[in-house]
PDB file of C-alpha atoms in Angstrom:
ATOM      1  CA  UNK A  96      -9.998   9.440  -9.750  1.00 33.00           C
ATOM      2  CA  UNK A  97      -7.744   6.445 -11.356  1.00 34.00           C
ATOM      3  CA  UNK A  98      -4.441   7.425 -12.591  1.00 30.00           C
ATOM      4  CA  UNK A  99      -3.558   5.219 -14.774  1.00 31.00           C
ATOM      5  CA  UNK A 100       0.209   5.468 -16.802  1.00 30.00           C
ATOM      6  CA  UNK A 101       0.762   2.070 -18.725  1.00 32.00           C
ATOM      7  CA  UNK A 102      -1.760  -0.559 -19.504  1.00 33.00           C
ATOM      8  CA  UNK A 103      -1.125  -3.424 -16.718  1.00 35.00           C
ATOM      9  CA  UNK A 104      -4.178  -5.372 -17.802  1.00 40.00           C
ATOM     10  CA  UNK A 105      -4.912  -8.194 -15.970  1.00 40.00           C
ATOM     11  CA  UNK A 106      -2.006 -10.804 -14.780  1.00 40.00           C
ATOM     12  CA  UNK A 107      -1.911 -14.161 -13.815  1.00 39.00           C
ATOM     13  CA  UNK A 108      -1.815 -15.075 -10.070  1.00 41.00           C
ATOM     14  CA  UNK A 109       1.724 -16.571 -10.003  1.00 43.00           C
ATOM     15  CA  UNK A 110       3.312 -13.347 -11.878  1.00 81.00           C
ATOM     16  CA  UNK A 111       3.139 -11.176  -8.248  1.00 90.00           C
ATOM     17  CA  UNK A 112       6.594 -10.931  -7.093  1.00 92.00           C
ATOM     18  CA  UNK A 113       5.277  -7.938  -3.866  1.00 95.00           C
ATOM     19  CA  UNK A 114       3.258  -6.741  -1.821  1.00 96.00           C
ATOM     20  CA  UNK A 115       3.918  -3.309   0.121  1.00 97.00           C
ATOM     21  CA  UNK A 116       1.212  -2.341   2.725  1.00 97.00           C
ATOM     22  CA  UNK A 117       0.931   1.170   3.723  1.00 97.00           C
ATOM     23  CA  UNK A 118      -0.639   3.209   6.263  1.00 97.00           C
ATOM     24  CA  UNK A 119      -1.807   6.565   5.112  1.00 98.00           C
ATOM     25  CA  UNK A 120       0.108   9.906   6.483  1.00 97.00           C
ATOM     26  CA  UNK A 121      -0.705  12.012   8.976  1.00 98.00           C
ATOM     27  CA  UNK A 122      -4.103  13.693   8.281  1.00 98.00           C
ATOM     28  CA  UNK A 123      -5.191  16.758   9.725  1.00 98.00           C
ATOM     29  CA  UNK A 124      -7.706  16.790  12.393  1.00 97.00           C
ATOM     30  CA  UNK A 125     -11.151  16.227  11.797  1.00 96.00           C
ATOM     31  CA  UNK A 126     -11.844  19.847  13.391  1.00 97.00           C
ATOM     32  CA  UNK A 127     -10.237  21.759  10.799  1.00 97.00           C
ATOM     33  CA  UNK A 128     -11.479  19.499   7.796  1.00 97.00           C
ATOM     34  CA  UNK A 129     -14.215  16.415   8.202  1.00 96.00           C
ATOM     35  CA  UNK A 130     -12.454  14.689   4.885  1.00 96.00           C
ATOM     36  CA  UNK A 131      -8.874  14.705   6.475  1.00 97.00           C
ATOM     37  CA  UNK A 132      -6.573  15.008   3.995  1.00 98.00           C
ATOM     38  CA  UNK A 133      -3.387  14.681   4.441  1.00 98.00           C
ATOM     39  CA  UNK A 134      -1.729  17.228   6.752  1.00 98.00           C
ATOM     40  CA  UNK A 135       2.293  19.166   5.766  1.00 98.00           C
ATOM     41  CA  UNK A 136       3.946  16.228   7.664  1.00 98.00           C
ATOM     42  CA  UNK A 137       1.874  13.532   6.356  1.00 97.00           C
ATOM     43  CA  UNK A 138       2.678  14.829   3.007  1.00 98.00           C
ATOM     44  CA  UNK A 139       5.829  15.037   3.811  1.00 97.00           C
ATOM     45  CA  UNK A 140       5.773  11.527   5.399  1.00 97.00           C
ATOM     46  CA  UNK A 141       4.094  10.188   1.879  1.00 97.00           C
ATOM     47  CA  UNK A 142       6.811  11.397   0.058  1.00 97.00           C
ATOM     48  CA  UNK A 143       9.637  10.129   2.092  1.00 96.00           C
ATOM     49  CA  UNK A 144       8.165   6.716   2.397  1.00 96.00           C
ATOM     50  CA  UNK A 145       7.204   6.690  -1.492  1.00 97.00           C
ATOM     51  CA  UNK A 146      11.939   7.619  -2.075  1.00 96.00           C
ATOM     52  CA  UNK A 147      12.228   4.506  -0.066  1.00 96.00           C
ATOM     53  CA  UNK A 148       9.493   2.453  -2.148  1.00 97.00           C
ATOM     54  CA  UNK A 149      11.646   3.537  -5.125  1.00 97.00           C
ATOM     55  CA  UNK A 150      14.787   2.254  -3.494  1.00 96.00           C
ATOM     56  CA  UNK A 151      13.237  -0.919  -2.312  1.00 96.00           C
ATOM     57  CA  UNK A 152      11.843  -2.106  -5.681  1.00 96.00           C
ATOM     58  CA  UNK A 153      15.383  -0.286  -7.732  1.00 94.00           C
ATOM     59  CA  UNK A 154      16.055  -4.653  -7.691  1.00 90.00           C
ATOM     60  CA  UNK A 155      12.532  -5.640  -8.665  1.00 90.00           C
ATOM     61  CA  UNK A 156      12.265  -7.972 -12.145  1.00 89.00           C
ATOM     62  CA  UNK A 157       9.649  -5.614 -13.239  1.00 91.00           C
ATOM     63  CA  UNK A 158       8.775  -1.632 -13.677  1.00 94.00           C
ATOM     64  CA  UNK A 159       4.658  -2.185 -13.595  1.00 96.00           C
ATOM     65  CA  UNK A 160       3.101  -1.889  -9.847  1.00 97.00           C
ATOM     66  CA  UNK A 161      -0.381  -1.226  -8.954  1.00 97.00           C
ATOM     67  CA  UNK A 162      -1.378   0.897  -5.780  1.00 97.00           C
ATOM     68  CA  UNK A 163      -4.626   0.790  -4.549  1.00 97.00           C
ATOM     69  CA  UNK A 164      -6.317   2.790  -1.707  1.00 98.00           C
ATOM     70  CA  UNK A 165      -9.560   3.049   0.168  1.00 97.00           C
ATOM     71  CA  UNK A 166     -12.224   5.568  -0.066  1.00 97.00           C
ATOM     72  CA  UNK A 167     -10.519   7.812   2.584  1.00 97.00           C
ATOM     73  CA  UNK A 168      -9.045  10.897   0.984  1.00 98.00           C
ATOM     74  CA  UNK A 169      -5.724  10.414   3.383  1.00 98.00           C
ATOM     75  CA  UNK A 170      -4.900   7.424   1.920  1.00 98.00           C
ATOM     76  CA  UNK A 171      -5.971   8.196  -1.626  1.00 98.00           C
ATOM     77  CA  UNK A 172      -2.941  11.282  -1.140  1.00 98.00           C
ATOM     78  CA  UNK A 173      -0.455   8.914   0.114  1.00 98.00           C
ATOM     79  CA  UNK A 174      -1.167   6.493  -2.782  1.00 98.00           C
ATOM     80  CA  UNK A 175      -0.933   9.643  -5.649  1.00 98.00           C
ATOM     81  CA  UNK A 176       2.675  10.549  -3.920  1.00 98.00           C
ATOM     82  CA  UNK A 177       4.167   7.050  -3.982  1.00 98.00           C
ATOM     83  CA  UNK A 178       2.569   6.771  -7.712  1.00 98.00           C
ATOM     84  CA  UNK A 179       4.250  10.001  -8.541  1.00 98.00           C
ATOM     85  CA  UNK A 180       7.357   8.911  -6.923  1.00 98.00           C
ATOM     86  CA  UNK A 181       7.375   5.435  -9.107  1.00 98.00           C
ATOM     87  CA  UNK A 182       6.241   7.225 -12.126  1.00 97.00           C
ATOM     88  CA  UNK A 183       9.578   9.232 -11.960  1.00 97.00           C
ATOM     89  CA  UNK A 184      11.683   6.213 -11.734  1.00 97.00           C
ATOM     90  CA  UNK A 185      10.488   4.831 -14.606  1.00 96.00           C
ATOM     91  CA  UNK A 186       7.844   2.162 -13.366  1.00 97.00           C
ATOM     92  CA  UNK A 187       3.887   2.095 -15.171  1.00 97.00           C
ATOM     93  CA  UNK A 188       1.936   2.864 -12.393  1.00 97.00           C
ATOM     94  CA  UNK A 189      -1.762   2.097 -11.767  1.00 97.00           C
ATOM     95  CA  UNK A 190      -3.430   3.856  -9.063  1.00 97.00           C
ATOM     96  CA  UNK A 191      -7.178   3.308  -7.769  1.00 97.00           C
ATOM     97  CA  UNK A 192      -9.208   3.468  -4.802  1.00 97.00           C
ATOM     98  CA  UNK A 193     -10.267  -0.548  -4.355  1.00 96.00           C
ATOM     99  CA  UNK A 194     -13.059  -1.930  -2.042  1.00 94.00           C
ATOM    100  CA  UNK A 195     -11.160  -4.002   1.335  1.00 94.00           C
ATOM    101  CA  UNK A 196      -8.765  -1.009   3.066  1.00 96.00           C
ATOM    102  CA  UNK A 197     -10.987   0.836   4.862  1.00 94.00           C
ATOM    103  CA  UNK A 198     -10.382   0.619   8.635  1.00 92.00           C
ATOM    104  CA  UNK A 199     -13.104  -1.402   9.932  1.00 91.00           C
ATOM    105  CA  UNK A 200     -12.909  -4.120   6.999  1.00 93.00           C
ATOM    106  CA  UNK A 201     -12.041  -7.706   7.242  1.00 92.00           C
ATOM    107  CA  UNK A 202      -8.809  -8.708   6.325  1.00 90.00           C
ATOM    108  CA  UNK A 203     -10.682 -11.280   3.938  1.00 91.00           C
ATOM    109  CA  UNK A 204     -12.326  -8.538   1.643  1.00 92.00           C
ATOM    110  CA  UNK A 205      -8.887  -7.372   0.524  1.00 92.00           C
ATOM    111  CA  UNK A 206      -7.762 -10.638  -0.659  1.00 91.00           C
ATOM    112  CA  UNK A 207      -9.138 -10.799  -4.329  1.00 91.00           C
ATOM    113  CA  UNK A 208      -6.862  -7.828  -4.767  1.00 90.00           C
ATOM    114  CA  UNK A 209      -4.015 -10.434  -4.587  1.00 90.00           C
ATOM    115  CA  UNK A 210      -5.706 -13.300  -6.163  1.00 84.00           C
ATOM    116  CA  UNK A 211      -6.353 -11.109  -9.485  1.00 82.00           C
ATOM    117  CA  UNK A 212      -3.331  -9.074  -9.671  1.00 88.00           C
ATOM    118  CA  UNK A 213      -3.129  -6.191 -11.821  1.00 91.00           C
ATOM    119  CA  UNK A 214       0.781  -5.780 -12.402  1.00 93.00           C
ATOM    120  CA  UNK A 215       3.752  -8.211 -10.499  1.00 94.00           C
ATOM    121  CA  UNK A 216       4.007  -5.545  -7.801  1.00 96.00           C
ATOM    122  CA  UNK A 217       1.013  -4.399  -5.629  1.00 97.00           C
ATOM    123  CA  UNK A 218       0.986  -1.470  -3.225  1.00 97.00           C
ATOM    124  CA  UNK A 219      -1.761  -1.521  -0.703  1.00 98.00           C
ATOM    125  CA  UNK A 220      -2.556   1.948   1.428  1.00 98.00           C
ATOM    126  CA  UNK A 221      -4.796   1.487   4.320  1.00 97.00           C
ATOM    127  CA  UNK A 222      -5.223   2.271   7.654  1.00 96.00           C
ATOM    128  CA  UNK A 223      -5.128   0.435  11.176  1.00 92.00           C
ATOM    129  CA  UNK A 224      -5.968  -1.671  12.859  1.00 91.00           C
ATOM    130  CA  UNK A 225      -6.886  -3.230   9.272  1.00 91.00           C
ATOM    131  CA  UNK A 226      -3.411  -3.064   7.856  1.00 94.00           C
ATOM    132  CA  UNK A 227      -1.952  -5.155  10.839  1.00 92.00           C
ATOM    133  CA  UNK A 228      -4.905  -7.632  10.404  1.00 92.00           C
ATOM    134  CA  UNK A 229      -4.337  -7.997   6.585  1.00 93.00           C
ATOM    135  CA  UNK A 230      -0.431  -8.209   6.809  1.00 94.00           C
ATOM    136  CA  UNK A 231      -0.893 -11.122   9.587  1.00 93.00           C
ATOM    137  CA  UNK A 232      -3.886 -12.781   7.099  1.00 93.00           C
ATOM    138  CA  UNK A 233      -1.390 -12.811   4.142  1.00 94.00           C
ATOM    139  CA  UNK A 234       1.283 -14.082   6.552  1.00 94.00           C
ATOM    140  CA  UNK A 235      -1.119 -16.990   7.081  1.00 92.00           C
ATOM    141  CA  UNK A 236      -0.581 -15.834  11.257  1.00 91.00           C
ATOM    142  CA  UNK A 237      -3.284 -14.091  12.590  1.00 85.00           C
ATOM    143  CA  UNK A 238      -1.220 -14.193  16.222  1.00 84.00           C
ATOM    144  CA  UNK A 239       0.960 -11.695  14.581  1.00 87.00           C
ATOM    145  CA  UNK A 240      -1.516  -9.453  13.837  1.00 85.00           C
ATOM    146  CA  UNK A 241      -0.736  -7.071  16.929  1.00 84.00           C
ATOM    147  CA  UNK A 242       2.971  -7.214  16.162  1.00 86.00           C
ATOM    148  CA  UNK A 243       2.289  -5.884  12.584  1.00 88.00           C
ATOM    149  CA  UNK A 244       0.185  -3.304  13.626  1.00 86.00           C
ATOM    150  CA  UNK A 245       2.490  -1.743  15.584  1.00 88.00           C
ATOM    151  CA  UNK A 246       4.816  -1.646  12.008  1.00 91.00           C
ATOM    152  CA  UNK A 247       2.151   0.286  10.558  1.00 94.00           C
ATOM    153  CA  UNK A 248       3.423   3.763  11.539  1.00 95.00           C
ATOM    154  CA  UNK A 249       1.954   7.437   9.460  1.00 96.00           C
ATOM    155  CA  UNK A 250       3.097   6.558   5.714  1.00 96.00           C
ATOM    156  CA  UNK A 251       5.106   3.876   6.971  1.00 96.00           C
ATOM    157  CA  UNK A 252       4.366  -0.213   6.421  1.00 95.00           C
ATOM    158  CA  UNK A 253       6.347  -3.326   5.358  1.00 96.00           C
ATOM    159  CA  UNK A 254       7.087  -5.488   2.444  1.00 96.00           C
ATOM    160  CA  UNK A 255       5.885  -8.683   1.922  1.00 96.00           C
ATOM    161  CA  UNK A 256       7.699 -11.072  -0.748  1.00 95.00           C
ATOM    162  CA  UNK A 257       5.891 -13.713  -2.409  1.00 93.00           C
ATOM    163  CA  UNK A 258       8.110 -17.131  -2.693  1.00 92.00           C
ATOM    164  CA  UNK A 259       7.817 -19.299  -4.894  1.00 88.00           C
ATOM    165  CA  UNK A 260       5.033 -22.094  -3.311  1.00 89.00           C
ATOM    166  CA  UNK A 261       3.035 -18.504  -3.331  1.00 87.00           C
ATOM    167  CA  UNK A 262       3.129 -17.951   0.087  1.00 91.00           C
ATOM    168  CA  UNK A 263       4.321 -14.713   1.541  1.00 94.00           C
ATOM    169  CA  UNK A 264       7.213 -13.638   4.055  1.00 95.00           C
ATOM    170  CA  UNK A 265       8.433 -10.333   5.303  1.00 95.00           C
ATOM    171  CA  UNK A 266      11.237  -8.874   3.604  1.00 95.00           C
ATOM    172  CA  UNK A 267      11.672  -5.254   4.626  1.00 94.00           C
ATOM    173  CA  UNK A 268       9.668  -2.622   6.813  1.00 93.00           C
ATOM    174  CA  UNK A 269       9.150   0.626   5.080  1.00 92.00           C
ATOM    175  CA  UNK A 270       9.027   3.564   7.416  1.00 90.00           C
ATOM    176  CA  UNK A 271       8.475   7.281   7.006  1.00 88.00           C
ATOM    177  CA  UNK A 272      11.300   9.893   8.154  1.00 76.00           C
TER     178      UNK A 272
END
């Protein structure tokens, strides 16, 4: 279901400032529920990741983000805690499951979510190994693709900055706990 506070519209391409990529929490095992939600500590995780979200953007020129999940029920949690979290402090929050975070998807199917932002500040939650992959893609260095996988920890991720020739660097990891 989108949540939707606000009315972000859509933006023009140089307005996004960030991009946060996040790896869902800890889901429960498939034995006790096929659709894995998220588990106590992955909620838990969510939540603690989505304080340090807050704190991260507290310096941000704007209070309008946009998270987007995939289709996994895990990550569509994780996104409805951080939105919560932002919604709190004050930010219009869009939150929506998008097509291009599922695990097994090509960093490449992701991108138009960048190209056509909906708000200044975009937060991606995924899952591996196609969080890595995308982080390296927007990085423009696919080498570091195995580097930035290993960032992408339950509810935890990093923070990408965009400069101003629109190219992206790392500016903070974001980790659960």
């Amino acid at each position: 279901l989108p949540l939707t506070l606000g009315d972000p519209g859509g933006m023009a391409d140089e307005a996004l400032s960030h991009c946060l990529l996040l790896r869902h929490g800890t889901p429960v095992p498939e034995e006790e529920n096929p659709e894995r939600p998220l588990s106590e500590q992955g909620k838990s995780e969510a939540e603690s990741s989505a304080k340090k979200i807050v704190a991260y953007l507290a310096s941000a020129d704007t209070r309008e983000v946009f998270l987007g999940h995939s289709s996994k029920l895990r990550a569509a949690e994780t996104a409805q805690l951080v939105a919560a979290a932002l919604g709190e402090a004050g930010w219009k929050v869009t939150c929506e499951e998008v097509t291009g975070l599922n695990p097994k998807d090509e960093a490449s199917v992701a991108m138009p979510l960048l190209s056509s932002p909906k708000a200044p500040v975009i937060v991606l939650v995924g899952h591996l190994p196609h969080m890595g992959q995308f982080a390296a893609a927007l990085l423009q260095s696919p080498a570091a693709a195995g580097r930035l996988g290993g960032v992408f920890h339950p509810a935890s991720g990093i923070a990408l900055k965009r400069l101003a020739d629109g190219c992206f660097q790392e500016d903070a990891e974001l980790l659960a706990g």
